[in-house]
């Protein structure tokens, strides 16, 4: 090669995680895409060389479940700091949820406001969820035409009492919304917990003065997740709507979803790193920094989830990064503390460390959960989710032979709290590349340019 035919970059000597195998290969990159995969690509044919000897190279994570809270929430996470944490965590594309920004993304105008705030402020690529809420059914088709990746609805209260906040669906809105979304061939993502069950149990706990982390867990039992899952699946069977269940916390929930798939329902299931790395005992020990809904479960339930991961029963793993100002995690009454885990930067290291380094699960399986599965489900597989010729050069380099203790100083998110601070992570990300540009390096941190683009 010569002149303008030169590659922009060769990443050499890494153990490359392909769709069905792991091989030591060189990756040739030009104009942001992978154009060569082979052994011993000639270094003279590239403008830059990056040596990945001893490292594992995977497709960058596609995190379809993050809350970056813009526009309108002031001292909360935003696109700049949230995407910085994602880049440092090996994520190269994320999908931002329609809450908790003000206004929530339930109209095209709100979507345009969000996109305006995100432009030139994201370190990695992004897509946008639209919201399904009562009173806004007429907004679904315009949002679809404007380019949302899908729609999100809550079956239990999102917890924000303010007038302009996102609202949970009633049964009529859920059923009618599914009919409309089915006609678009879009996916409806659902937070599946029964509001009648969790609200009544929560009120009973408060009235009885039972305000501990264990009481919070008891107020959101697995049966509440199962009831909501099965109600939504019934509606999906009636309407033909494609569903995606977010942050499923129980093996029984996974089984209900798989049984529906066997009956012909178009449905996928996601779980999160915190359900695989933390338990209810950790919630009791760490406090509100580990509070989320559905809540963390016991160690036996966690093992069942890992078994579901190992057998391929789960379609993807997403962070559900839901940060807040630290003061909102401080409350004498555990029910009043903000429910959301800030974990975007740790997802890849947790899943590869716990799943592969400790449990021996195949890297091909885990890569598919973190990148391939999300890409296929949400229409990004044309350019993302896999290391192959023609794909975007969205890559993460990982040292599987180094563990470290996560410290507050390592975090790039706006508010430096995480349930993983003080925990040993069993691998370490050394670099993240977005379309062939290094956007994060362990030694020198974030790149100067914010190269993230909106992916319709």
Short mmCIF file of C-alpha atoms in Angstrom, two decimals, residues 3-304:
data_model
loop_
_atom_site.label_atom_id
_atom_site.label_comp_id
_atom_site.label_asym_id
_atom_site.label_seq_id
_atom_site.Cartn_x
_atom_site.Cartn_y
_atom_site.Cartn_z
CA UNK A 3 -0.06 7.09 -0.16
CA UNK A 4 -3.79 7.42 0.41
CA UNK A 5 -4.16 3.61 0.28
CA UNK A 6 -2.42 3.30 3.64
CA UNK A 7 -4.40 2.03 6.60
CA UNK A 8 -5.04 4.57 9.33
CA UNK A 9 -4.28 2.10 12.12
CA UNK A 10 -3.27 -1.50 12.72
CA UNK A 11 -3.99 -2.99 16.13
CA UNK A 12 -1.49 -5.85 16.29
CA UNK A 13 -1.11 -9.12 18.14
CA UNK A 14 -4.30 -9.05 20.20
CA UNK A 15 -6.48 -12.02 21.06
CA UNK A 16 -9.46 -10.94 18.98
CA UNK A 17 -12.94 -12.05 20.02
CA UNK A 18 -14.81 -12.83 16.80
CA UNK A 19 -18.39 -14.05 16.58
CA UNK A 20 -17.54 -17.72 17.05
CA UNK A 21 -13.90 -17.89 18.07
CA UNK A 22 -10.96 -16.08 19.65
CA UNK A 23 -7.83 -15.73 17.49
CA UNK A 24 -4.58 -13.79 17.66
CA UNK A 25 -5.02 -11.37 14.76
CA UNK A 26 -4.11 -7.94 13.51
CA UNK A 27 -6.97 -5.52 12.81
CA UNK A 28 -6.54 -3.09 9.91
CA UNK A 29 -8.63 0.08 10.12
CA UNK A 30 -9.35 2.75 7.54
CA UNK A 31 -11.89 5.60 7.56
CA UNK A 32 -13.36 4.32 10.81
CA UNK A 33 -14.06 0.77 9.66
CA UNK A 34 -12.38 -2.59 9.93
CA UNK A 35 -11.00 -3.38 6.49
CA UNK A 36 -8.52 -6.19 7.22
CA UNK A 37 -8.26 -9.06 9.68
CA UNK A 38 -5.19 -11.22 9.42
CA UNK A 39 -1.94 -12.43 10.85
CA UNK A 40 1.12 -10.21 10.62
CA UNK A 41 -0.34 -7.30 8.65
CA UNK A 42 2.55 -5.22 7.31
CA UNK A 43 3.31 -2.31 9.64
CA UNK A 44 4.58 -0.19 6.79
CA UNK A 45 1.08 -0.17 5.35
CA UNK A 46 -0.38 1.86 8.26
CA UNK A 47 -0.03 5.39 9.54
CA UNK A 48 -0.29 4.24 13.16
CA UNK A 49 0.42 0.99 15.00
CA UNK A 50 -1.04 -0.06 18.35
CA UNK A 51 0.44 -3.16 19.96
CA UNK A 52 -2.16 -5.29 21.75
CA UNK A 53 0.18 -8.14 22.67
CA UNK A 54 -1.14 -9.94 25.73
CA UNK A 55 -4.49 -8.15 25.51
CA UNK A 56 -7.98 -9.27 24.52
CA UNK A 57 -9.74 -7.21 21.85
CA UNK A 58 -13.53 -7.19 21.86
CA UNK A 59 -16.27 -5.26 20.11
CA UNK A 60 -17.14 -2.18 22.14
CA UNK A 61 -20.11 -2.60 24.44
CA UNK A 62 -23.51 -1.40 23.24
CA UNK A 63 -25.27 -0.30 26.42
CA UNK A 64 -28.96 0.03 25.61
CA UNK A 65 -29.98 1.15 29.10
CA UNK A 66 -28.51 4.38 30.46
CA UNK A 67 -30.06 7.45 32.10
CA UNK A 68 -28.01 10.56 31.36
CA UNK A 69 -30.75 12.90 32.59
CA UNK A 70 -30.50 15.73 30.09
CA UNK A 71 -31.95 18.18 29.36
CA UNK A 72 -33.15 20.02 32.40
CA UNK A 73 -31.84 18.32 35.54
CA UNK A 74 -28.94 20.61 36.43
CA UNK A 75 -26.61 18.93 38.91
CA UNK A 76 -27.19 15.40 37.60
CA UNK A 77 -25.25 13.24 35.19
CA UNK A 78 -25.13 14.57 31.63
CA UNK A 79 -23.95 13.50 28.20
CA UNK A 80 -20.38 14.67 28.70
CA UNK A 81 -19.63 12.98 32.02
CA UNK A 82 -21.86 9.98 31.41
CA UNK A 83 -20.30 9.24 28.03
CA UNK A 84 -16.84 9.74 29.54
CA UNK A 85 -17.57 6.99 32.07
CA UNK A 86 -18.95 4.77 29.32
CA UNK A 87 -15.86 5.30 27.14
CA UNK A 88 -13.56 4.47 30.05
CA UNK A 89 -15.68 1.37 30.63
CA UNK A 90 -15.31 0.03 27.09
CA UNK A 91 -18.72 1.12 25.80
CA UNK A 92 -18.78 2.62 22.30
CA UNK A 93 -22.54 3.09 21.78
CA UNK A 94 -25.30 3.73 24.29
CA UNK A 95 -29.06 4.27 24.11
CA UNK A 96 -30.34 7.00 26.42
CA UNK A 97 -33.61 6.40 28.22
CA UNK A 98 -36.53 8.88 27.95
CA UNK A 99 -36.30 9.76 31.67
CA UNK A 100 -35.21 11.45 33.93
CA UNK A 101 -34.65 14.59 31.86
CA UNK A 102 -37.14 17.44 31.84
CA UNK A 103 -38.94 17.27 29.50
CA UNK A 104 -38.93 13.47 29.17
CA UNK A 105 -38.56 12.18 25.61
CA UNK A 106 -42.25 11.65 24.92
CA UNK A 107 -42.59 14.21 22.10
CA UNK A 108 -40.51 15.09 19.07
CA UNK A 109 -39.85 18.52 20.57
CA UNK A 110 -38.40 16.92 23.70
CA UNK A 111 -36.30 14.59 21.55
CA UNK A 112 -34.93 17.54 19.60
CA UNK A 113 -34.02 19.28 22.84
CA UNK A 114 -32.15 16.19 24.00
CA UNK A 115 -30.29 15.83 20.71
CA UNK A 116 -29.31 19.50 20.77
CA UNK A 117 -27.80 19.06 24.24
CA UNK A 118 -25.98 15.87 23.21
CA UNK A 119 -24.43 17.26 20.01
CA UNK A 120 -20.63 17.53 20.25
CA UNK A 121 -20.70 16.53 23.94
CA UNK A 122 -20.54 12.73 23.78
CA UNK A 123 -17.33 10.73 23.72
CA UNK A 124 -19.05 7.74 22.10
CA UNK A 125 -22.01 7.11 19.78
CA UNK A 126 -25.58 7.25 21.02
CA UNK A 127 -29.18 6.49 20.12
CA UNK A 128 -32.39 7.66 21.77
CA UNK A 129 -35.37 5.89 23.32
CA UNK A 130 -38.83 7.39 23.07
CA UNK A 131 -41.34 7.05 25.90
CA UNK A 132 -44.79 5.47 26.12
CA UNK A 133 -46.83 7.33 28.75
CA UNK A 134 -50.53 8.05 29.35
CA UNK A 135 -52.00 10.80 27.21
CA UNK A 136 -49.28 10.68 24.53
CA UNK A 137 -50.29 7.82 22.26
CA UNK A 138 -50.52 10.28 19.37
CA UNK A 139 -46.81 11.08 19.78
CA UNK A 140 -45.58 7.55 19.08
CA UNK A 141 -45.62 7.67 15.28
CA UNK A 142 -43.92 11.10 15.09
CA UNK A 143 -41.18 9.85 17.45
CA UNK A 144 -40.76 6.76 15.30
CA UNK A 145 -40.40 8.92 12.20
CA UNK A 146 -37.92 11.17 14.01
CA UNK A 147 -35.56 8.25 14.62
CA UNK A 148 -35.99 6.76 18.10
CA UNK A 149 -34.56 3.28 18.42
CA UNK A 150 -37.65 2.03 20.27
CA UNK A 151 -39.99 2.93 23.13
CA UNK A 152 -39.79 2.52 26.90
CA UNK A 153 -42.62 2.21 29.41
CA UNK A 154 -42.79 1.73 33.17
CA UNK A 155 -45.36 -0.67 34.62
CA UNK A 156 -44.62 0.69 38.12
CA UNK A 157 -44.06 4.25 39.26
CA UNK A 158 -40.74 5.76 38.13
CA UNK A 159 -40.66 7.57 41.46
CA UNK A 160 -40.48 11.22 40.41
CA UNK A 161 -43.52 13.12 41.79
CA UNK A 162 -42.93 16.32 39.78
CA UNK A 163 -45.65 17.39 37.37
CA UNK A 164 -43.54 17.18 34.22
CA UNK A 165 -41.92 13.82 35.01
CA UNK A 166 -42.23 10.49 33.19
CA UNK A 167 -45.29 8.47 34.21
CA UNK A 168 -46.05 4.75 34.38
CA UNK A 169 -48.55 3.29 31.93
CA UNK A 170 -52.07 2.20 32.80
CA UNK A 171 -53.32 -0.99 31.18
CA UNK A 172 -55.21 0.86 28.44
CA UNK A 173 -52.13 2.87 27.44
CA UNK A 174 -50.00 -0.27 27.48
CA UNK A 175 -52.39 -2.23 25.28
CA UNK A 176 -53.10 0.57 22.80
CA UNK A 177 -49.45 1.58 22.72
CA UNK A 178 -48.47 -1.97 21.82
CA UNK A 179 -50.91 -1.92 18.91
CA UNK A 180 -49.33 1.25 17.52
CA UNK A 181 -45.74 0.14 18.13
CA UNK A 182 -46.43 -3.22 16.47
CA UNK A 183 -47.47 -1.35 13.33
CA UNK A 184 -44.07 0.38 13.22
CA UNK A 185 -42.03 -2.81 13.72
CA UNK A 186 -40.39 -1.13 16.70
CA UNK A 187 -39.59 -2.65 20.10
CA UNK A 188 -41.25 -1.71 23.40
CA UNK A 189 -38.91 -1.95 26.40
CA UNK A 190 -40.58 -2.50 29.76
CA UNK A 191 -39.73 -1.95 33.39
CA UNK A 192 -41.77 -4.86 34.69
CA UNK A 193 -42.94 -4.57 38.28
CA UNK A 194 -46.56 -4.63 39.41
CA UNK A 195 -47.44 -1.18 40.74
CA UNK A 196 -50.38 -2.41 42.85
CA UNK A 197 -48.14 -4.95 44.59
CA UNK A 198 -45.04 -2.82 45.16
CA UNK A 199 -46.92 0.34 46.15
CA UNK A 200 -49.07 -1.50 48.71
CA UNK A 201 -46.12 -3.37 50.21
CA UNK A 202 -44.09 -0.16 50.30
CA UNK A 203 -46.86 1.70 52.14
CA UNK A 204 -47.24 -1.15 54.62
CA UNK A 205 -43.51 -1.13 55.35
CA UNK A 206 -43.47 2.62 55.95
CA UNK A 207 -46.53 2.51 58.21
CA UNK A 208 -44.96 -0.30 60.23
CA UNK A 209 -41.69 1.62 60.61
CA UNK A 210 -39.83 -1.03 58.65
CA UNK A 211 -37.37 1.16 56.78
CA UNK A 212 -34.21 -0.91 56.33
CA UNK A 213 -32.58 -2.17 53.12
CA UNK A 214 -33.97 -5.64 53.82
CA UNK A 215 -37.47 -4.19 54.18
CA UNK A 216 -37.08 -2.42 50.84
CA UNK A 217 -36.11 -5.70 49.15
CA UNK A 218 -39.11 -7.43 50.74
CA UNK A 219 -41.41 -4.70 49.40
CA UNK A 220 -40.48 -5.50 45.79
CA UNK A 221 -40.68 -9.31 45.63
CA UNK A 222 -40.06 -11.48 42.59
CA UNK A 223 -43.80 -12.13 42.26
CA UNK A 224 -44.26 -8.43 41.40
CA UNK A 225 -41.79 -8.83 38.55
CA UNK A 226 -43.47 -12.02 37.36
CA UNK A 227 -46.98 -10.55 37.39
CA UNK A 228 -45.94 -7.59 35.26
CA UNK A 229 -43.93 -9.77 32.85
CA UNK A 230 -46.83 -12.13 32.26
CA UNK A 231 -49.40 -9.34 31.85
CA UNK A 232 -47.22 -7.65 29.23
CA UNK A 233 -46.58 -10.94 27.45
CA UNK A 234 -50.34 -11.55 27.25
CA UNK A 235 -50.82 -8.13 25.65
CA UNK A 236 -47.97 -8.83 23.25
CA UNK A 237 -49.63 -12.06 22.14
CA UNK A 238 -52.82 -10.11 21.40
CA UNK A 239 -51.10 -7.27 19.53
CA UNK A 240 -47.99 -8.76 17.92
CA UNK A 241 -45.82 -6.10 19.58
CA UNK A 242 -42.11 -6.88 19.98
CA UNK A 243 -41.02 -6.58 23.61
CA UNK A 244 -37.74 -6.15 25.44
CA UNK A 245 -37.71 -6.64 29.21
CA UNK A 246 -35.11 -4.52 30.96
CA UNK A 247 -33.18 -5.33 34.16
CA UNK A 248 -34.78 -8.71 34.89
CA UNK A 249 -33.64 -9.77 38.35
CA UNK A 250 -34.96 -13.31 38.66
CA UNK A 251 -34.46 -16.65 36.97
CA UNK A 252 -38.23 -17.20 37.04
CA UNK A 253 -38.67 -13.99 35.07
CA UNK A 254 -36.20 -15.20 32.46
CA UNK A 255 -38.06 -18.54 32.18
CA UNK A 256 -41.43 -16.84 31.68
CA UNK A 257 -39.98 -14.79 28.84
CA UNK A 258 -38.35 -17.82 27.21
CA UNK A 259 -41.61 -19.78 27.39
CA UNK A 260 -43.40 -16.93 25.63
CA UNK A 261 -40.71 -16.88 22.94
CA UNK A 262 -41.32 -20.59 22.39
CA UNK A 263 -45.01 -19.73 21.83
CA UNK A 264 -43.98 -17.28 19.11
CA UNK A 265 -43.80 -13.97 21.01
CA UNK A 266 -41.10 -11.62 19.68
CA UNK A 267 -39.35 -10.88 22.99
CA UNK A 268 -35.85 -10.39 24.41
CA UNK A 269 -34.54 -10.18 27.95
CA UNK A 270 -31.83 -8.10 29.58
CA UNK A 271 -30.20 -8.36 32.96
CA UNK A 272 -27.64 -6.05 34.55
CA UNK A 273 -24.16 -6.38 36.05
CA UNK A 274 -25.40 -5.50 39.53
CA UNK A 275 -27.67 -8.56 39.67
CA UNK A 276 -24.69 -10.71 38.71
CA UNK A 277 -22.08 -9.03 40.93
CA UNK A 278 -24.03 -7.92 44.03
CA UNK A 279 -26.64 -9.45 46.33
CA UNK A 280 -29.14 -8.26 48.90
CA UNK A 281 -26.46 -8.84 51.52
CA UNK A 282 -24.30 -6.28 49.72
CA UNK A 283 -27.22 -3.84 49.75
CA UNK A 284 -27.46 -4.22 53.52
CA UNK A 285 -23.69 -3.67 53.84
CA UNK A 286 -23.23 -0.86 51.32
CA UNK A 287 -26.52 0.98 51.76
CA UNK A 288 -28.33 3.19 49.26
CA UNK A 289 -25.43 3.34 46.80
CA UNK A 290 -26.57 -0.17 45.82
CA UNK A 291 -30.32 0.57 45.83
CA UNK A 292 -32.18 -0.13 42.59
CA UNK A 293 -35.50 -1.49 41.40
CA UNK A 294 -36.09 -4.31 41.02
CA UNK A 295 -33.83 -4.74 44.05
CA UNK A 296 -30.80 -6.93 44.43
CA UNK A 297 -31.70 -10.54 45.19
CA UNK A 298 -30.10 -13.20 47.37
CA UNK A 299 -27.01 -15.24 46.48
CA UNK A 300 -29.06 -18.27 45.42
CA UNK A 301 -31.04 -16.17 42.92
CA UNK A 302 -27.79 -14.68 41.62
CA UNK A 303 -26.41 -18.15 40.92
CA UNK A 304 -29.57 -19.02 38.99
#
